[in-house]
Amino acid sequence: MRLSLATSAIALTIALASCAAPKETLQETTPVAAEATTESPTVTEARAFMARAESELSDMSDEASLVFWAQATNITDETNAAAAEIGARATKLSVSLANESKKFNIDDLPQDLARKMTKLRAGITIPAPSTEGAAEELSTITTDLDAKYGTGTFNYKGKDMTLDELSTIIETSRDPEELKAVWEGWRTVSPAMKDEYARMVEIANEGAVALGYPSLDQMWLSNYDMAPEEMEAEVDRLWSQVEPLYKELHCYARTRLNAQYGDDVQPKTGPIRADLLGNMWAQDWSGIYDVVKTDTPGPSYNVTQRLVEKGYDPIKMVKTGEAFFTSLGFAPLPETFWERSMITRPEGKEVICHASAWDLDNKDDVRIKMCTEVNEEDFDTVHHELGHNFYQRAYKDQDFLYKDGANDGFHEAIGDFIGLSITPEYLKQIGLINESEMPPADADTALLLNIALKKIAFLPFALTVDGWRWDVLSGKTAPADYNDAWWAKRLEMQGIVPPGPRPADAFDPGAKYHIPGNTPYLRYFLSYILQFQFHKAACEQAGWEGPLHRCSIYDNKEVGERFNAMLEMGASKPWPDALEAFTGTREIDGSAIVEYFDPLMVYLKEQNEGQSCGWDEPAAE
Ligand code: X8Z
Ligand code: ZN
């Protein structure tokens, strides 16, 4: 499996993610148009070509998805070889169609056809050049990287531990020595990936250049209905909206960690030690809620405990997630979902546990693949994954190249948007808490802190991952500098440092799924902004007047209908059209997330008063 954790089967196999730049943009950003023949073939010819391309890609997708699924749910030499083989064929097909499309001058085509042509060209996540053997070598590497990550273990205290087990220690241990050992231990899986990764970057960049892009990062950034540099400017703008909130959260968390661990482990100033933040990659800090919790009253229950006490098992968690969607008016998942999904880690098999949602036939065969455990985090993840599946189902009648998210951030945001409606009131409605446990208004700060530890802490992490990768793909960062550049970005954006010096052969980016898995990461940054925009718009549609974090759209069919109208569009229109269909605005904007956390911001500022926030100054020795 190459890339998608999420999108349609075609994105999974052939990497035709959302793109669709308008005509003008294409000319600016891709020399492809300039190379097009002067004698433009007719529109009829272009239509015939596109019909054939969509049909061939659809057939390939159906075939490849099954092979990738077989590999992800049972990693063996055999399934790896089969995945590598079909991966190479799929890449060759998509590259050859993209090249063939160059004979059509996009400017001569009607909008719809032009949109599809751009999707054919820009949508290949890891392209190969047409050189003999390149697609095969690339596919062998990507399959191998995936398998190395999926099967990685670290022997701790005499036991071979998987990522789930190591992650649990990072989340629950408060012993800094143990945290450091486990954090460093997981990163022993990735040095073996580095040479292959560097070779992959080389081949994929040749592939991007052959398709007419300056480099692969620019090709990735061409998937947002605007020029790559405009999209980068959008990202900067969004970050500047939310950065002040992150800075306050960082400052506040650092003070609490200092109180917990003392100056020797976590100084009062400077960056935070990455292994103390309750998550293997410091991307979600809710694991240390108990360490950093506010001194104001908080909820009296703990969702994980409640799920356990109420006898939830993984299936019941997924059923509960499905019930949220059906409460909005969506049809239930098909029987095959329950028969074919991998909901828990199977005994006696190596699998890729990183959660993902699949659409195997681009019609009804949707599935999830998770190693679900009964806890709050996986309850959220279940909603996240189901969001992908319900989106896939909603756009299944679109043409093949439009069976995708409006952009990849939309795909990631659907389930999380639903997750924002898992409020105390909703927990009461489904019987997880009772009336007397409903947190009063003075628990809002604590409730919001818990959510901020997930949502705000994540934002600079997401930018770190693709900030690093764009520099790698553009050639700005050479293989010898991979690890240093990674930590330079982690420090700059997140204000975190490793618990000790890193070994010379370290390849720490490889210890995060989406790097060996080649899943672009900007999508999650966009999702975390968009989901709050969706939430705010939905709550307004529902006539909600209270604070945004108390609003749940559970059971609201009118909101569901309008939401579905956006989902059904798939990728058929530029993403601002889809955004407008649901929210009434065409601009992606951070003001909804800022508004949502406003009461918390007031508290954090109060708490941080007198502190020297930020991490520019050298850490106290
Ligand atoms: O990879 C995922 C999903 C599948 S698309 C589980 N997420 C990112 C991650 O785990 O790093 C969701 C949040 C960010
Ligand atoms: Zn996802």
XYZ file of C-alpha atoms and ligand atoms in Angstrom:
636
model
C 0.000 0.000 0.000
C 1.534 3.166 -1.116
C -0.172 6.094 0.072
C -3.588 6.509 1.057
C -4.846 5.961 4.494
C -7.964 7.317 3.454
C -9.017 8.173 0.094
C -10.509 6.099 -2.629
C -9.035 2.877 -3.869
C -7.645 4.674 -6.841
C -5.726 7.032 -4.650
C -4.557 3.997 -2.801
C -3.186 2.321 -5.827
C -2.424 4.799 -8.469
C -2.171 7.840 -6.353
C -4.688 9.916 -8.183
C -5.358 12.198 -5.313
C -7.341 15.381 -5.620
C -5.764 18.082 -7.669
C -7.432 19.928 -10.430
C -5.757 23.217 -10.955
C -7.604 25.682 -13.131
C -6.254 26.080 -16.633
C -4.259 29.235 -15.978
C -2.593 27.656 -13.001
C -1.513 24.696 -14.989
C 0.240 26.813 -17.524
C 2.107 28.661 -14.856
C 3.072 25.653 -12.882
C 3.692 22.894 -15.333
C 5.785 22.950 -18.442
C 3.519 20.141 -19.598
C 1.134 22.551 -21.268
C 3.991 24.274 -23.059
C 5.112 20.959 -24.497
C 1.709 20.185 -25.894
C 1.545 19.921 -29.657
C 0.473 23.003 -31.536
C -1.937 21.008 -33.614
C -4.505 20.318 -31.016
C -6.468 17.109 -31.497
C -10.166 17.530 -31.274
C -12.217 17.667 -28.131
C -13.961 14.511 -29.268
C -10.628 12.764 -29.367
C -9.819 14.045 -25.903
C -13.114 12.722 -24.631
C -12.460 9.307 -26.083
C -9.005 9.286 -24.544
C -10.414 10.227 -21.150
C -13.099 7.562 -21.277
C -10.438 4.944 -21.985
C -8.114 6.316 -19.284
C -10.837 6.261 -16.634
C -11.872 2.773 -17.576
C -8.314 1.414 -17.514
C -7.563 3.088 -14.216
C -10.762 1.793 -12.710
C -9.944 -1.780 -13.722
C -6.432 -1.433 -12.384
C -7.733 0.006 -9.142
C -10.103 -2.910 -8.610
C -7.334 -5.401 -9.191
C -4.641 -3.616 -7.187
C -6.758 -2.765 -4.159
C -7.337 -6.424 -3.387
C -3.626 -7.158 -3.615
C -2.719 -4.203 -1.406
C -5.375 -5.175 1.098
C -4.015 -8.718 1.197
C -0.541 -7.349 1.909
C -1.574 -4.804 4.548
C -3.555 -7.411 6.471
C -0.981 -10.195 6.166
C 2.610 -9.163 5.497
C 4.577 -12.067 4.013
C 7.268 -12.376 1.336
C 4.563 -13.499 -1.023
C 2.102 -10.681 -0.393
C 4.950 -8.164 -0.517
C 6.045 -9.488 -3.905
C 2.491 -9.358 -5.241
C 2.039 -5.798 -3.966
C 5.343 -4.706 -5.494
C 4.406 -6.295 -8.811
C 1.020 -4.680 -9.137
C 2.307 -1.408 -7.699
C 4.778 -1.217 -10.568
C 2.086 -1.974 -13.135
C -0.232 0.618 -11.621
C 2.485 3.276 -11.648
C 3.365 2.483 -15.250
C -0.232 2.752 -16.308
C -0.826 6.072 -14.573
C 2.474 7.544 -15.844
C 1.815 6.408 -19.377
C -1.689 7.894 -19.343
C -0.346 11.132 -17.879
C 2.222 11.301 -20.669
C -0.331 10.456 -23.311
C -2.552 13.238 -22.046
C 0.145 15.737 -22.978
C -0.924 15.566 -26.603
C -3.983 17.539 -25.605
C -3.590 21.222 -24.968
C -5.556 21.859 -21.821
C -6.444 25.347 -22.993
C -8.378 23.879 -25.894
C -10.574 21.706 -23.713
C -13.856 22.369 -21.967
C -13.513 22.892 -18.228
C -14.590 19.440 -17.169
C -12.183 17.634 -19.451
C -9.385 20.023 -18.563
C -10.008 19.275 -14.901
C -9.723 15.563 -15.478
C -6.543 15.977 -17.535
C -4.900 17.866 -14.691
C -5.927 15.109 -12.310
C -4.287 12.544 -14.540
C -1.059 14.523 -14.527
C -0.685 15.844 -11.010
C -2.321 13.095 -9.021
C 0.422 10.478 -8.896
C 1.937 10.602 -5.426
C 5.116 8.689 -6.207
C 5.672 8.785 -9.970
C 8.368 6.878 -11.821
C 10.097 7.922 -15.032
C 9.436 5.728 -18.078
C 13.018 4.418 -17.984
C 13.303 0.622 -18.145
C 12.984 -0.895 -14.678
C 12.319 2.378 -12.808
C 8.703 1.624 -11.851
C 9.696 -1.855 -10.659
C 12.562 -0.557 -8.538
C 10.365 2.159 -7.067
C 7.568 -0.226 -6.251
C 9.912 -2.723 -4.610
C 11.284 0.069 -2.440
C 7.909 1.472 -1.408
C 6.572 -1.982 -0.559
C 9.678 -2.771 1.422
C 9.576 0.506 3.361
C 5.976 -0.138 4.226
C 6.716 -3.660 5.408
C 9.724 -2.532 7.445
C 7.560 -0.073 9.306
C 4.672 -2.500 9.716
C 6.816 -5.283 11.127
C 9.121 -3.101 13.241
C 9.618 -4.085 16.876
C 11.976 -3.146 19.692
C 13.135 -5.463 22.395
C 12.505 -3.782 25.727
C 13.174 -5.542 29.004
C 13.478 -8.864 27.210
C 10.250 -8.588 25.227
C 9.854 -7.820 21.523
C 7.418 -4.964 21.561
C 5.252 -3.655 18.729
C 4.534 -0.001 18.151
C 1.194 -0.242 20.019
C 2.914 -1.587 23.118
C 5.703 0.966 22.974
C 3.156 3.745 22.413
C 1.260 2.699 25.517
C 4.427 3.103 27.579
C 5.066 6.545 26.110
C 1.510 7.500 26.997
C 1.364 6.128 30.505
C 4.872 5.994 31.966
C 6.051 8.958 33.995
C 9.589 7.651 34.401
C 11.886 9.795 32.241
C 14.511 7.056 31.896
C 11.941 4.594 30.654
C 10.392 7.156 28.320
C 13.781 7.916 26.811
C 14.614 4.220 26.348
C 11.330 3.430 24.630
C 11.346 6.601 22.527
C 14.858 5.859 21.320
C 14.026 2.181 20.954
C 11.250 2.687 18.426
C 13.650 4.798 16.369
C 15.924 1.803 15.899
C 13.471 0.525 13.241
C 14.230 3.329 10.812
C 17.987 3.618 10.114
C 17.580 0.589 7.835
C 15.134 2.594 5.719
C 17.356 5.548 4.982
C 19.247 4.438 1.857
C 16.113 3.076 0.255
C 14.263 6.243 1.112
C 16.962 8.385 -0.522
C 16.878 6.224 -3.644
C 13.111 6.443 -3.752
C 13.272 10.234 -3.605
C 15.714 10.200 -6.503
C 13.533 8.027 -8.739
C 10.269 9.743 -7.840
C 11.779 13.131 -8.566
C 12.881 11.940 -11.982
C 9.294 10.826 -12.418
C 7.972 14.261 -11.450
C 10.390 16.021 -13.816
C 9.401 13.691 -16.656
C 5.789 14.716 -16.091
C 6.745 18.362 -16.364
C 7.124 19.500 -12.755
C 10.261 21.074 -11.297
C 10.247 18.514 -8.480
C 7.876 16.242 -6.597
C 7.058 18.694 -3.810
C 5.724 21.108 -6.432
C 3.717 18.303 -7.975
C 2.155 17.511 -4.607
C 1.363 21.167 -4.085
C -0.339 21.300 -7.481
C -3.288 19.359 -6.093
C -5.130 22.273 -4.510
C -6.863 24.119 -7.345
C -4.297 26.896 -7.257
C -0.638 27.442 -8.054
C 1.760 25.699 -5.644
C 3.193 28.973 -4.386
C -0.297 30.280 -3.685
C -1.049 27.162 -1.687
C 2.146 27.569 0.298
C 1.125 31.139 1.053
C -2.291 29.875 2.206
C -0.601 27.468 4.597
C 1.563 30.270 6.005
C -1.504 32.409 6.486
C -3.368 29.650 8.307
C -0.380 28.924 10.525
C -0.074 32.580 11.474
C -3.707 32.461 12.624
C -3.180 29.528 14.985
C 0.454 29.913 15.996
C -0.277 32.192 18.983
C -2.507 29.486 20.444
C 0.200 26.857 20.027
C 2.800 29.129 21.633
C 0.621 29.565 24.727
C -0.103 25.843 24.941
C 3.589 25.027 24.633
C 4.478 27.488 27.365
C 1.783 26.189 29.684
C 2.645 22.513 29.109
C 6.340 23.202 29.678
C 5.637 24.761 33.066
C 3.572 21.750 34.146
C 6.164 19.289 32.846
C 8.843 21.180 34.731
C 6.765 20.869 37.895
C 6.360 17.135 37.281
C 9.919 16.231 36.300
C 12.186 18.993 37.678
C 14.787 21.203 35.995
C 17.176 18.406 35.081
C 14.621 16.612 32.938
C 12.510 19.512 31.680
C 13.931 23.007 32.124
C 11.581 25.932 32.659
C 12.675 27.613 29.445
C 13.586 26.494 25.932
C 12.187 23.524 24.036
C 10.276 20.569 25.486
C 11.754 17.075 25.594
C 9.859 15.137 22.934
C 9.465 11.907 24.905
C 7.604 13.608 27.757
C 4.578 14.589 25.704
C 2.615 11.346 25.866
C 2.853 10.347 22.218
C 5.582 8.637 20.189
C 5.883 11.615 17.836
C 4.678 14.390 20.160
C 1.802 14.994 17.734
C -1.044 14.536 20.240
C -0.410 15.498 23.846
C -3.676 14.291 25.364
C -1.825 11.316 26.864
C -0.382 13.655 29.486
C -3.664 15.329 30.371
C -3.228 14.197 33.962
C 0.174 15.932 34.149
C -0.865 19.209 32.586
C -4.493 19.431 33.678
C -5.857 22.755 34.791
C -6.394 23.762 38.398
C -10.010 24.508 37.515
C -12.704 21.812 37.907
C -12.791 19.142 35.220
C -15.122 16.342 34.149
C -15.549 13.621 36.757
C -15.389 10.797 34.231
C -12.784 9.434 31.888
C -14.048 8.265 28.492
C -11.635 5.322 28.265
C -12.756 4.071 31.653
C -16.376 4.519 30.711
C -16.019 2.561 27.480
C -14.451 -0.287 29.427
C -16.987 -0.170 32.255
C -19.906 -0.137 29.851
C -18.589 -3.254 28.162
C -17.648 -1.723 24.823
C -15.601 -3.938 22.542
C -14.039 -2.841 19.227
C -17.145 -3.849 17.248
C -19.410 -1.878 19.542
C -17.133 1.123 19.126
C -17.466 0.920 15.346
C -21.243 0.347 15.591
C -21.490 3.451 17.757
C -19.531 5.433 15.167
C -21.794 4.149 12.398
C -24.855 5.116 14.439
C -23.696 8.729 14.493
C -23.620 8.814 10.717
C -26.996 7.104 10.371
C -28.438 9.608 12.875
C -27.580 12.283 10.284
C -29.493 10.404 7.604
C -26.718 8.328 6.009
C -27.528 4.717 5.045
C -25.948 2.065 7.287
C -22.697 0.418 6.217
C -23.118 -2.639 4.009
C -22.949 -6.152 5.463
C -19.646 -6.665 3.622
C -18.084 -3.915 5.736
C -18.554 -6.081 8.814
C -17.495 -9.275 7.079
C -14.365 -7.889 5.446
C -12.948 -5.149 7.681
C -9.989 -5.825 9.933
C -11.139 -4.298 13.195
C -8.610 -5.823 15.603
C -5.048 -7.092 15.276
C -5.290 -10.681 14.004
C -3.433 -13.433 15.844
C -0.359 -14.910 14.237
C -0.060 -12.464 11.345
C 2.069 -9.432 10.658
C -0.160 -6.531 9.644
C 0.091 -2.802 9.069
C -1.689 -1.590 12.166
C -1.751 2.093 11.285
C -5.466 2.792 10.902
C -6.838 3.226 7.394
C -10.099 3.233 5.454
C -10.470 1.520 2.101
C -12.784 1.479 -0.855
C -11.949 -1.656 -2.753
C -14.312 -1.490 -5.692
C -15.073 2.239 -5.821
C -18.696 1.320 -5.138
C -19.788 -0.498 -2.014
C -16.873 -2.553 -0.775
C -15.704 -0.140 1.929
C -13.670 -1.406 4.867
C -11.535 -0.220 7.720
C -8.261 -1.671 8.872
C -7.446 -0.949 12.513
C -5.946 -2.643 15.535
C -8.694 -1.171 17.675
C -8.354 -1.070 21.421
C -11.029 0.065 23.815
C -9.925 3.592 24.650
C -10.828 7.201 23.908
C -8.146 7.637 21.259
C -9.371 4.690 19.213
C -12.969 5.797 19.701
C -11.939 9.030 17.959
C -10.019 7.110 15.307
C -13.056 4.931 14.553
C -15.021 8.091 13.730
C -12.097 9.378 11.687
C -11.928 6.224 9.572
C -15.680 5.943 9.130
C -15.638 9.506 7.845
C -13.484 8.303 4.965
C -15.847 5.405 4.239
C -18.990 7.531 4.305
C -17.323 10.081 2.016
C -16.362 7.290 -0.395
C -19.900 6.016 -0.424
C -21.335 9.477 -0.938
C -19.296 10.145 -4.106
C -19.457 6.661 -5.582
C -21.614 7.758 -8.520
C -19.137 10.370 -9.690
C -16.893 9.685 -12.689
C -13.835 7.709 -11.780
C -11.416 10.642 -11.515
C -13.855 12.507 -9.306
C -14.218 9.699 -6.799
C -12.082 11.504 -4.286
C -12.167 14.255 -1.703
C -12.640 17.893 -2.735
C -9.013 18.010 -1.661
C -7.151 15.586 0.565
C -7.709 17.775 3.636
C -11.475 17.374 3.189
C -11.118 13.611 3.203
C -9.279 13.734 6.500
C -11.681 16.218 8.041
C -14.998 14.377 7.603
C -14.747 11.894 10.466
C -12.957 14.340 12.738
C -15.748 16.837 12.198
C -18.165 14.195 13.473
C -15.775 13.550 16.360
C -16.104 17.194 17.449
C -19.736 16.401 18.223
C -18.743 13.799 20.832
C -19.637 16.255 23.582
C -20.682 15.461 27.173
C -24.300 15.873 26.069
C -23.771 13.272 23.337
C -22.042 10.895 25.763
C -25.121 11.219 27.941
C -27.432 10.555 24.992
C -25.661 7.289 24.210
C -25.528 6.278 27.861
C -21.800 6.547 28.493
C -22.320 9.053 31.293
C -25.385 9.924 33.328
C -27.115 13.217 34.024
C -25.365 13.787 37.340
C -21.994 13.512 35.634
C -22.634 16.203 33.059
C -19.728 18.617 33.527
C -20.938 22.087 34.559
C -19.878 25.249 32.733
C -16.882 25.742 35.013
C -15.421 22.519 33.610
C -15.164 24.097 30.158
C -11.541 25.115 30.487
C -10.531 21.577 31.403
C -12.641 20.102 28.599
C -11.104 22.488 26.112
C -7.586 21.786 27.299
C -8.084 18.094 26.616
C -9.179 18.856 23.067
C -6.404 21.408 22.526
C -3.829 18.801 23.518
C -5.055 16.792 20.527
C -5.893 19.462 18.018
C -3.619 22.425 18.679
C -0.489 20.459 19.560
C -0.892 18.668 16.245
C -0.777 21.676 13.917
C 2.969 22.433 13.915
C 3.700 18.709 13.846
C 1.831 18.379 10.566
C 3.760 21.287 9.110
C 7.016 19.758 10.299
C 6.387 16.491 8.474
C 5.713 18.016 5.086
C 8.013 20.998 5.614
C 10.802 18.461 6.013
C 9.593 16.360 3.123
C 9.202 19.272 0.704
C 12.841 20.200 1.334
C 13.893 16.590 0.792
C 11.879 16.239 -2.400
C 13.059 19.547 -3.823
C 16.680 18.545 -3.206
C 17.238 21.324 -0.659
C 18.003 18.706 1.997
C 20.535 16.044 0.982
C 20.426 12.503 2.430
C 23.401 13.234 4.691
C 21.340 15.967 6.354
C 18.008 14.146 6.606
C 18.041 13.724 10.358
C 19.513 17.092 11.281
C 17.020 18.828 9.024
C 14.204 16.870 10.689
C 15.206 18.054 14.141
C 15.825 21.588 12.947
C 12.194 21.693 11.758
C 10.907 19.995 14.916
C 12.662 22.636 16.975
C 11.630 25.545 14.806
C 7.961 24.630 14.465
C 7.127 22.585 17.560
C 9.767 23.745 20.029
C 10.771 20.191 20.917
C 14.089 18.339 21.137
C 15.061 14.657 21.356
C 15.776 13.323 24.859
C 19.462 12.935 24.013
C 21.926 13.184 21.125
C 20.852 11.189 18.095
C 23.140 8.496 16.665
C 24.960 9.239 13.407
C 22.854 6.718 11.460
C 19.495 7.898 12.848
C 16.659 8.380 10.369
C 13.958 9.587 12.725
C 11.462 10.674 10.058
C 11.261 6.986 9.059
C 9.818 6.152 12.476
C 6.607 8.001 11.551
C 4.245 5.957 9.391
C 3.567 8.521 6.698
C 7.235 8.834 5.697
C 7.895 5.197 4.730
C 4.186 4.973 3.776
C 4.522 7.983 1.438
C 1.343 9.665 2.547
C 1.451 13.420 2.044
C 0.868 15.125 5.384
C -0.304 18.635 4.554
C -3.769 17.056 4.347
C -3.927 16.699 8.126
C -2.979 20.298 8.760
C -5.746 21.384 6.395
C -8.132 18.929 7.995
C -7.545 20.290 11.478
C -8.453 23.764 10.244
C -11.368 22.642 8.058
C -13.032 20.403 10.641
C -13.584 23.398 12.917
C -14.974 25.392 10.001
C -17.382 22.530 9.260
C -18.300 22.290 12.928
C -19.011 25.977 13.271
C -21.093 26.058 10.088
C -23.021 22.935 11.142
C -23.743 24.348 14.586
C -24.994 27.557 13.030
C -27.240 25.546 10.716
C -28.537 23.720 13.780
C -29.336 27.047 15.431
C -26.871 26.406 18.266
C -26.197 29.421 20.425
C -23.875 28.167 23.138
C -20.102 27.731 23.057
C -18.909 25.745 20.040
C -17.299 22.955 22.051
C -20.664 22.094 23.629
C -22.447 21.758 20.290
C -23.281 18.332 18.912
C -25.039 17.773 15.611
C -26.009 14.212 16.547
C -29.375 13.251 15.058
C -29.715 16.432 13.031
C -31.068 15.397 9.636
C -31.061 18.917 8.128
C -27.370 19.345 8.810
C -26.830 15.802 7.556
C -28.515 16.605 4.278
C -26.417 19.662 3.632
C -23.291 17.812 4.674
C -24.118 15.000 2.290
C -24.542 17.491 -0.548
C -20.885 18.464 -0.105
C -19.745 14.858 0.169
C -21.604 13.765 -2.954
C -19.685 16.300 -5.034
C -16.487 14.339 -4.470
C -13.694 15.975 -6.435
C -15.911 17.053 -9.315
C -15.557 20.750 -8.564
C -12.716 22.928 -7.204
C -12.632 22.604 -3.431
C -13.859 26.146 -2.694
C -17.149 25.132 -4.374
C -17.480 22.171 -2.022
C -16.616 24.285 0.997
C -19.198 26.833 -0.035
C -21.862 24.172 -0.478
C -21.661 23.294 3.195
C -20.314 26.368 4.966
C -21.274 29.263 2.699
C -17.686 30.442 2.427
C -15.060 29.755 -0.212
C -12.045 30.422 1.961
C -10.237 28.032 4.243
C -9.874 29.956 7.452
C -8.502 29.490 10.963
C -10.930 31.786 12.720
C -13.325 28.919 13.619
C -10.645 26.945 15.462
C -9.459 30.136 17.152
C -12.994 30.950 18.255
C -13.554 27.406 19.513
C -10.552 27.657 21.835
C -11.058 31.272 22.811
C -12.002 30.573 26.458
C -8.947 28.362 26.821
C -6.684 31.021 25.316
C -7.792 33.428 28.037
C -6.888 30.863 30.701
C -3.533 29.962 29.138
C -2.518 33.600 28.904
C -3.342 34.108 32.559
C -1.383 31.031 33.546
C 1.595 31.997 31.410
C 1.833 35.493 32.752
C 5.381 36.310 33.797
C 6.824 33.310 31.935
C 9.202 33.786 29.097
C 7.290 31.833 26.510
C 8.794 30.525 23.267
C 12.014 28.588 22.859
C 14.396 30.866 21.018
C 16.695 31.326 23.965
C 19.153 28.510 24.709
C 17.732 25.954 27.145
C 18.851 26.436 30.738
C 21.803 24.135 31.427
O -2.947 8.719 9.807
C -3.951 9.162 10.335
C -5.254 8.382 10.273
C -5.423 7.669 9.000
S -5.639 8.728 7.650
C -5.299 7.380 11.395
N -3.901 10.312 11.039
C -2.672 11.083 11.156
C -1.629 10.362 12.007
O -1.966 9.370 12.666
O -0.476 10.792 12.019
C -5.016 10.951 11.696
C -4.436 12.127 12.410
C -3.075 12.361 11.833
Zn -7.467 9.622 7.604
